[in-house]
PDB file of C-alpha atoms in Angstrom:
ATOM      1  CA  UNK X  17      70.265  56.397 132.120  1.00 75.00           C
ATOM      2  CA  UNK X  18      73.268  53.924 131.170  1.00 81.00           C
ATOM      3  CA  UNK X  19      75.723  56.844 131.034  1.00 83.00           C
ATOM      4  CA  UNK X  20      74.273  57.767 134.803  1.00 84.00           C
ATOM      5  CA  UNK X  21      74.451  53.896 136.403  1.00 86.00           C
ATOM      6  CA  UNK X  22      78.017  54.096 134.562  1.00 88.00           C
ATOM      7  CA  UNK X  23      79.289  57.067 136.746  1.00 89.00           C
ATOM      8  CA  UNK X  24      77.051  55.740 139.664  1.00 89.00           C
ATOM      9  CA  UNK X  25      79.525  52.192 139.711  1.00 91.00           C
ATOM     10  CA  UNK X  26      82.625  54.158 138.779  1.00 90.00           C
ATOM     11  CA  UNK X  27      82.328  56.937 142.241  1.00 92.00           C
ATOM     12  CA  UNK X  28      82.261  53.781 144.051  1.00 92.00           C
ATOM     13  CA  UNK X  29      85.238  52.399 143.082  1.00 92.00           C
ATOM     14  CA  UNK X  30      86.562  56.208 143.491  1.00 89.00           C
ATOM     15  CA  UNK X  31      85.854  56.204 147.082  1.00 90.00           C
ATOM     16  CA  UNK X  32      84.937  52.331 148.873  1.00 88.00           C
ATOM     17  CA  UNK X  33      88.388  50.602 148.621  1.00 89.00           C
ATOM     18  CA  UNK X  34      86.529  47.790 149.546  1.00 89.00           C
ATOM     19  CA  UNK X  35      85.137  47.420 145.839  1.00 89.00           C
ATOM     20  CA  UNK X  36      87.107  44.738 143.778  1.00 91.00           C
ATOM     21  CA  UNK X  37      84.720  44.174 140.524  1.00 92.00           C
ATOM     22  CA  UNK X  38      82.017  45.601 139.001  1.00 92.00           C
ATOM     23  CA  UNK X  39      80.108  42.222 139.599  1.00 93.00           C
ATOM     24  CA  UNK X  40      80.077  42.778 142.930  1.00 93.00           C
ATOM     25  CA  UNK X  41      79.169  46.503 142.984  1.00 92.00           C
ATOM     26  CA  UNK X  42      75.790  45.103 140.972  1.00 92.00           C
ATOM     27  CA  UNK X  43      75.081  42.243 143.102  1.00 93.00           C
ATOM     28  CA  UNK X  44      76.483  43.577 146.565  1.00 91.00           C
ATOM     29  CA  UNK X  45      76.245  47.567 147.304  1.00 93.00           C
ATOM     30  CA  UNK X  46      72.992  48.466 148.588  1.00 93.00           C
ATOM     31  CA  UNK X  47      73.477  51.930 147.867  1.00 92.00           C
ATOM     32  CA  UNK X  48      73.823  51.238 144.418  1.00 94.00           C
ATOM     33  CA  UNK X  49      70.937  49.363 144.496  1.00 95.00           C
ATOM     34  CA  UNK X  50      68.690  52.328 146.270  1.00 95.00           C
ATOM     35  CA  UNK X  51      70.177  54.928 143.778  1.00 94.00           C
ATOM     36  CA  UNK X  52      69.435  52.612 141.040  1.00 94.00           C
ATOM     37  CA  UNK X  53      65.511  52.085 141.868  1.00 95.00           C
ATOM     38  CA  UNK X  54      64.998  55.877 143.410  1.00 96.00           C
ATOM     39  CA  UNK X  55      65.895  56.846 139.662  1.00 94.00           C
ATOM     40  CA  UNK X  56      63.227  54.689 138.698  1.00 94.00           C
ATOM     41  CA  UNK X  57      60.800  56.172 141.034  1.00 95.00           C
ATOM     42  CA  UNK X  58      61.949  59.517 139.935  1.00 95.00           C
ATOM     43  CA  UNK X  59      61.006  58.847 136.572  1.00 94.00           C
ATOM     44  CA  UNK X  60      57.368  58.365 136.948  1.00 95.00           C
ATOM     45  CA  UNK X  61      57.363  60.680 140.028  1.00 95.00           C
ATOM     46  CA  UNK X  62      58.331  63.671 137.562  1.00 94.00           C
ATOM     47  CA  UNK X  63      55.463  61.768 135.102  1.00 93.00           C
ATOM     48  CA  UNK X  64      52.961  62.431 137.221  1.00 92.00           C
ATOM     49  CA  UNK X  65      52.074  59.638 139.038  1.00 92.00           C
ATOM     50  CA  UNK X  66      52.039  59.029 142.561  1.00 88.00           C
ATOM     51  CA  UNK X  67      51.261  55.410 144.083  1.00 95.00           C
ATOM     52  CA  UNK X  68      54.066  53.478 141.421  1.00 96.00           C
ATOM     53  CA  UNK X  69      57.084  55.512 142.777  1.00 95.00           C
ATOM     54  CA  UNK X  70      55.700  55.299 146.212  1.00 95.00           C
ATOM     55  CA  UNK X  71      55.606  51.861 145.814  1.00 96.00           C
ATOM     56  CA  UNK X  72      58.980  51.209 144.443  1.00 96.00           C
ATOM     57  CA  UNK X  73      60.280  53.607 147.220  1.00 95.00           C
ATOM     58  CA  UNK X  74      58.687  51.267 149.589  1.00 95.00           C
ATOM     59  CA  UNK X  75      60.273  48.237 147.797  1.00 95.00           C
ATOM     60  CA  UNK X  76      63.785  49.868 147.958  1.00 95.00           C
ATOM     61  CA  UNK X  77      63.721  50.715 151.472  1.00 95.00           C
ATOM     62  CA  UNK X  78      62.406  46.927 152.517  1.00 95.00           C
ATOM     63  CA  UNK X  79      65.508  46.091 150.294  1.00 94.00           C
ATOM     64  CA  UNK X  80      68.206  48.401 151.202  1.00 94.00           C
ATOM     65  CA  UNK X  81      66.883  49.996 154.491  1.00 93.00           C
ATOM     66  CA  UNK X  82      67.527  53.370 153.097  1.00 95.00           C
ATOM     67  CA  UNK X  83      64.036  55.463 152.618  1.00 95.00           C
ATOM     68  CA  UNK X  84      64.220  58.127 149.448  1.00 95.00           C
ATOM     69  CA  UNK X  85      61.667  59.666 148.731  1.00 95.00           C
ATOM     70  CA  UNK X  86      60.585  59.538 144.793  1.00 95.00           C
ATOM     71  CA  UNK X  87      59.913  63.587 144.539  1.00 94.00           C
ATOM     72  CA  UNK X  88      64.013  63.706 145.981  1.00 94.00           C
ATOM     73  CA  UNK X  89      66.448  65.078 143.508  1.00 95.00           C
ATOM     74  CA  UNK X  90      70.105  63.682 143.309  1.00 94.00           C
ATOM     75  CA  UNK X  91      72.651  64.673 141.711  1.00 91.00           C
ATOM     76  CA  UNK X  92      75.726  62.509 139.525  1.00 89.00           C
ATOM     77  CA  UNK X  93      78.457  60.973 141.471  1.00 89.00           C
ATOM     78  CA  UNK X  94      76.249  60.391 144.404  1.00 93.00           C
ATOM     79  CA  UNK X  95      77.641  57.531 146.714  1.00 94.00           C
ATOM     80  CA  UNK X  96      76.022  56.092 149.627  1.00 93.00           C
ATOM     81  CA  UNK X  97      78.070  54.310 151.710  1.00 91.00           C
ATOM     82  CA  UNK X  98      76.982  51.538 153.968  1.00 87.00           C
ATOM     83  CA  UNK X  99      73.297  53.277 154.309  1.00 86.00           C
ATOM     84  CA  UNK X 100      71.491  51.321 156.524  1.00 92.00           C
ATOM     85  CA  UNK X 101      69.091  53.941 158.200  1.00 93.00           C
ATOM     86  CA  UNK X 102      69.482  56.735 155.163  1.00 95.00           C
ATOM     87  CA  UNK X 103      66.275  58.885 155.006  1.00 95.00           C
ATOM     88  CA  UNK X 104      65.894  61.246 152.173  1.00 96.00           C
ATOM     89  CA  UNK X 105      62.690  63.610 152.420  1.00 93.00           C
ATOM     90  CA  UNK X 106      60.352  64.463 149.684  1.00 93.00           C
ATOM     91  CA  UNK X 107      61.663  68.057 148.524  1.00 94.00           C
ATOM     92  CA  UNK X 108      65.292  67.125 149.369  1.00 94.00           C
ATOM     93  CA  UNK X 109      67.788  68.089 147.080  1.00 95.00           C
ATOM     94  CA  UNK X 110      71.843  66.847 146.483  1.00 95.00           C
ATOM     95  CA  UNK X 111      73.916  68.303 144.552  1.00 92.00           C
ATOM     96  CA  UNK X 112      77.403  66.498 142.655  1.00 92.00           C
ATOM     97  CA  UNK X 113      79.656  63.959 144.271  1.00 92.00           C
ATOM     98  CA  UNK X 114      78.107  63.814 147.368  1.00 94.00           C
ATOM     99  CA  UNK X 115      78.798  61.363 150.366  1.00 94.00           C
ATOM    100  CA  UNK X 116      76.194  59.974 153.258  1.00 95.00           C
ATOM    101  CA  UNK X 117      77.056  57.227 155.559  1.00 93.00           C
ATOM    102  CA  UNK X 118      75.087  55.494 157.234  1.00 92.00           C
ATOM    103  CA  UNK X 119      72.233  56.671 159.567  1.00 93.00           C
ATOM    104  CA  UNK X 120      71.768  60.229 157.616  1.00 95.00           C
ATOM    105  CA  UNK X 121      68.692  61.824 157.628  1.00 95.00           C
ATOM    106  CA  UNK X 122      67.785  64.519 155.277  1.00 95.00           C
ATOM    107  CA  UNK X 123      64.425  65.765 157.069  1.00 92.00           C
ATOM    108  CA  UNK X 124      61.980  68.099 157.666  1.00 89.00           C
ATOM    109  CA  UNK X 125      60.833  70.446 160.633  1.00 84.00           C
ATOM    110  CA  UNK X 126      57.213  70.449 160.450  1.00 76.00           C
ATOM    111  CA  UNK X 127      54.100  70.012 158.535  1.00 77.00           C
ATOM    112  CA  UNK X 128      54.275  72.636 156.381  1.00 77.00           C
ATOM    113  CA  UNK X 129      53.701  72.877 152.462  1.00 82.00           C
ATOM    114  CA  UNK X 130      56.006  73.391 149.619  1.00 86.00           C
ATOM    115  CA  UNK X 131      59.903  73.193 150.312  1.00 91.00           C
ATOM    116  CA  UNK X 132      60.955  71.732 153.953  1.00 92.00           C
ATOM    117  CA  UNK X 133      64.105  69.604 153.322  1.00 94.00           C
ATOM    118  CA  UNK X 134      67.535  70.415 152.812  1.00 95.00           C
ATOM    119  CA  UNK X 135      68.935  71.564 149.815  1.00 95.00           C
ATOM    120  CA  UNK X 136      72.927  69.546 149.637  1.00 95.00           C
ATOM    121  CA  UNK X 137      75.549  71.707 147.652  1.00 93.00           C
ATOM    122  CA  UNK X 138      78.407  69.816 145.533  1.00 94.00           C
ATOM    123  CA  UNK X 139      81.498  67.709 146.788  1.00 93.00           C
ATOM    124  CA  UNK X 140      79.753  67.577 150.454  1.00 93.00           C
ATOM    125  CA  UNK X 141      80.537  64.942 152.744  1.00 93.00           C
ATOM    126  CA  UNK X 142      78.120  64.064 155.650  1.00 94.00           C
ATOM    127  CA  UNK X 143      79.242  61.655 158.481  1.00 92.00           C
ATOM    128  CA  UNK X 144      77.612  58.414 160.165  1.00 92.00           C
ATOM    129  CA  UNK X 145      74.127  59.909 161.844  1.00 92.00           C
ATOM    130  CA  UNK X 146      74.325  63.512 161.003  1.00 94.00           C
ATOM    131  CA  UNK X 147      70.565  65.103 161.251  1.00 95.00           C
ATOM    132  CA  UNK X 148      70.234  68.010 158.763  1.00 95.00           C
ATOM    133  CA  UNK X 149      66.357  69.172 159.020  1.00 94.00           C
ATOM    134  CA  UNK X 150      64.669  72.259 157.312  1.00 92.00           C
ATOM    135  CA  UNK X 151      64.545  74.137 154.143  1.00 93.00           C
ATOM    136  CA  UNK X 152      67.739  75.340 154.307  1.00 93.00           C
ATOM    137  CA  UNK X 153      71.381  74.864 152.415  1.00 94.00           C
ATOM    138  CA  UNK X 154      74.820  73.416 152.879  1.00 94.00           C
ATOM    139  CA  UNK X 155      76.999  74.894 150.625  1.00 92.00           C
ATOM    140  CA  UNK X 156      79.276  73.801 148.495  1.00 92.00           C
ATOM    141  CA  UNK X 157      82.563  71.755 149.541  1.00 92.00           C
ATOM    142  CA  UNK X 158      81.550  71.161 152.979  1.00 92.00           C
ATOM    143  CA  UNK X 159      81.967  68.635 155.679  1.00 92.00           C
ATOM    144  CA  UNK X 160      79.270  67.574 158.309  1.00 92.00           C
ATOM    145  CA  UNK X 161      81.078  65.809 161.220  1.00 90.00           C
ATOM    146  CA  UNK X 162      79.169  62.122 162.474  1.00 90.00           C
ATOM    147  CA  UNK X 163      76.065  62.236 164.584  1.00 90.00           C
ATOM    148  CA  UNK X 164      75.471  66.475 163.892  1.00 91.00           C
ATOM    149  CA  UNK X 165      72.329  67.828 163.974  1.00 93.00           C
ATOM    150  CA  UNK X 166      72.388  70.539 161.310  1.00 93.00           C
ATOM    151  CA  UNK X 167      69.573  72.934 161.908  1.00 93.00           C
ATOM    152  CA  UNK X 168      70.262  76.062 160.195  1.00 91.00           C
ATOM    153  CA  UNK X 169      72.002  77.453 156.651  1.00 93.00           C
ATOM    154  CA  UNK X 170      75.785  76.152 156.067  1.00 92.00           C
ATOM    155  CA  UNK X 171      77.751  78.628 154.013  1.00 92.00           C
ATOM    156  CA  UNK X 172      80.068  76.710 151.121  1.00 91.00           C
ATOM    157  CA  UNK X 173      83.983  75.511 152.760  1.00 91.00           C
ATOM    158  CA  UNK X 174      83.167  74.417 156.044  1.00 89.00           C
ATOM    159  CA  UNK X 175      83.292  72.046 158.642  1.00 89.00           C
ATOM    160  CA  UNK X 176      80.432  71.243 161.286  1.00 90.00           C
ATOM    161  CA  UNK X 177      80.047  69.483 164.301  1.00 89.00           C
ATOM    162  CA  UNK X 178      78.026  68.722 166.928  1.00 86.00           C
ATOM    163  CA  UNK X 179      74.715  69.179 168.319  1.00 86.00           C
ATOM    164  CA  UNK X 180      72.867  71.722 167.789  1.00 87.00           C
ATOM    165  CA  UNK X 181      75.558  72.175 164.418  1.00 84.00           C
ATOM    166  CA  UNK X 182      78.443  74.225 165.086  1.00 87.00           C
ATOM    167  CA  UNK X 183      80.634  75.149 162.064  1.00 85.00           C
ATOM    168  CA  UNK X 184      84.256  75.128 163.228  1.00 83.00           C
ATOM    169  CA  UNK X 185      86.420  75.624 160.183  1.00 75.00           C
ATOM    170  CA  UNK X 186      84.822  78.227 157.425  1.00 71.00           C
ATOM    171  CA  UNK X 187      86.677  78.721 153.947  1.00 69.00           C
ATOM    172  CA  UNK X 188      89.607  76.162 154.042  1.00 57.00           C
ATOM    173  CA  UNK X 189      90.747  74.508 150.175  1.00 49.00           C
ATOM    174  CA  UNK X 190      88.399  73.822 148.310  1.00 44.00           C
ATOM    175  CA  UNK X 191      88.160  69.856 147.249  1.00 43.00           C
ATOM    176  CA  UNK X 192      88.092  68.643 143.329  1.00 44.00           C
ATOM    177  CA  UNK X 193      85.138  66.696 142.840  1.00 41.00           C
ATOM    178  CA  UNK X 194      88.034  63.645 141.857  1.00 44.00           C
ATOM    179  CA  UNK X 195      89.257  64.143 145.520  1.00 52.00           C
ATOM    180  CA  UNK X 196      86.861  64.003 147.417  1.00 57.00           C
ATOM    181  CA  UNK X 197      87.789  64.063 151.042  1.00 59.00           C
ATOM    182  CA  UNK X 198      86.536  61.288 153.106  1.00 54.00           C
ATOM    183  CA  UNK X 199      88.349  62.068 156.229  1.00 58.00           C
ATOM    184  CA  UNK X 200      84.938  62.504 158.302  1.00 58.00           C
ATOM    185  CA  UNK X 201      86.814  61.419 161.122  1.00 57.00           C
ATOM    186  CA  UNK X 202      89.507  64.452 161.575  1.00 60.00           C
ATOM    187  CA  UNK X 203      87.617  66.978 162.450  1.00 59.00           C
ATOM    188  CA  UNK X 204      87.921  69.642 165.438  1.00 62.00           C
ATOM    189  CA  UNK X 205      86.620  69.259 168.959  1.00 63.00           C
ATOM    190  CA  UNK X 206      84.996  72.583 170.093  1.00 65.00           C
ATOM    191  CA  UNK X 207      83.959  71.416 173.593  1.00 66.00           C
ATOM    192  CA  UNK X 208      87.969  70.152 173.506  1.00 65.00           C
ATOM    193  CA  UNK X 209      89.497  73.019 172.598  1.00 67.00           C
ATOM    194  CA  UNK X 210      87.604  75.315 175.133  1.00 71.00           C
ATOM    195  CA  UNK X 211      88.073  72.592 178.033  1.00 76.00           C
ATOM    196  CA  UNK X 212      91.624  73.362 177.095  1.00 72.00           C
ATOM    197  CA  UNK X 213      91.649  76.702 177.260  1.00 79.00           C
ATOM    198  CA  UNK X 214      90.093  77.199 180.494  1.00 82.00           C
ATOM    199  CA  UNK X 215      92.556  74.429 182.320  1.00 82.00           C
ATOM    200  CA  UNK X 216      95.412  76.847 180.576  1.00 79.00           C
ATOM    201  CA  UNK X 217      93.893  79.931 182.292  1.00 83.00           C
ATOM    202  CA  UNK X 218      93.247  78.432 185.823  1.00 85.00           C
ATOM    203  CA  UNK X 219      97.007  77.462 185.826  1.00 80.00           C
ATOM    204  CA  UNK X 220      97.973  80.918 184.221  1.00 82.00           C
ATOM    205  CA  UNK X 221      95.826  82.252 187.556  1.00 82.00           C
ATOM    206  CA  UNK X 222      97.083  80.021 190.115  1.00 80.00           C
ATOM    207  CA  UNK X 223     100.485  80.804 189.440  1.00 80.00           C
ATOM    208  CA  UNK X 224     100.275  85.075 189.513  1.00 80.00           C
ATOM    209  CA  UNK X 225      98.010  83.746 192.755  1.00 80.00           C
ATOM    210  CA  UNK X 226     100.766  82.105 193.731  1.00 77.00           C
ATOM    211  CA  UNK X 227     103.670  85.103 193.161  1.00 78.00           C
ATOM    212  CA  UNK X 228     101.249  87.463 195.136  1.00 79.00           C
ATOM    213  CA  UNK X 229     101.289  85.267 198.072  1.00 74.00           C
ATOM    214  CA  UNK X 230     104.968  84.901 198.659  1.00 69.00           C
ATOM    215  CA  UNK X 231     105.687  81.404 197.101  1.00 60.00           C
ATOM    216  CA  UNK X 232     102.577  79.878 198.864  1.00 59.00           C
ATOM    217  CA  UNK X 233     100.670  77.740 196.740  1.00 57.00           C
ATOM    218  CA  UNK X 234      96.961  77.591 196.012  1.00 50.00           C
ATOM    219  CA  UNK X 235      96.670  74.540 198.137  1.00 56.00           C
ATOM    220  CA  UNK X 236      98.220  75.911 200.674  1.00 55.00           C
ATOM    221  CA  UNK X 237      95.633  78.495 201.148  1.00 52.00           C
TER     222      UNK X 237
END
């Protein structure tokens, strides 16, 4: 447990260049605090017992206002950042060196039984109020853009955005876990890009319109 709240401080000094001293990581970074007491809860969860974790998963979201389930499994290097709004469901699972901001919810679909949350690959970054809901994975190395809704499998090495999910980039470099990249904010604009196109092919249109009718324009027609 000490070697695991040791790697827990140390990630976010890795990635919040905001952190100046471990005093203030202990007394300061709610998601330090929420990983701290949901491997608490996940302790007696995996015990048997089910009102005590509840109960401290209560206490931590009052606390933190990020809501993990005790039955959720999480990996090392996990860093939360911000994490007001976090939800983490029951059968949920994260992988290494992963990265939510704020607003993330790792949900469910319906009422079924059994396995109905996301399973989170390693070295995945997920942006400010992405939605990622089912029984489904997001492979390894992978990038969710801010405010997706992620309702289907992710392969591992790629980039999605919007809503529903789109994947836009598939198989670029693969990250080191010591490199994580936090850029959530470059990331491609679909809807952008095809806006784009179209204007280019009107124009390409308008001007073989243009050749065919002698030198008259489009307005002049």
């Amino acid at each position: 447990m000490l070697e695991t709240i040791k790697r827990d401080i140390e990630v976010i000094f890795e990635r919040d260049p905001a952190a100046k001293s471990v005093l203030e990581v202990i007394l300061c970074y709610p998601g330090f605090h929420a990983l701290l007491l949901h491997r608490i809860a996940h302790y007696f969860y995996k015990k048997g017992l089910v009102l005590l974790p509840r109960l401290i998963s209560h206490l931590n979201r009052f606390l933190t206002g990020i809501e993990i389930h005790p039955g959720a499994k999480i990996g090392k290097g996990f860093f939360i950042d911000h994490g007001m709004g976090i939800v983490i469901g029951e059968t949920a699972e994260i992988g290494e060196n992963v990265t939510l901001y704020q607003g993330v919810t790792l949900g469910g679909t319906g009422k079924e039984k059994g396995k109905r949350h996301p399973t989170i690959g390693n070295n995945v970054v997920i942006g400010a109020g992405a939605k990622i809901l089912g029984p489904f994975k997001v492979g390894d190395n992978t990038k969710i853009g801010a405010g997706a809704v992620v309702l289907k499998e992710v392969p591992p090495n790629s980039t999605v955005v919007g809503v529903p999910g789109r994947i836009v980039v598939r198989n670029y470099a693969s990250v080191d876990f010591t490199e994580i990249d936090l850029k959530h904010n470059e990331l491609p604009d679909p809807v952008s890009e095809i806006l784009g196109c179209l204007q280019r092919k009107i124009k390409s249109l308008e001007n073989r319109l243009e050749k065919l009718e002698g030198g008259k324009t489009v307005e002049d027609l």
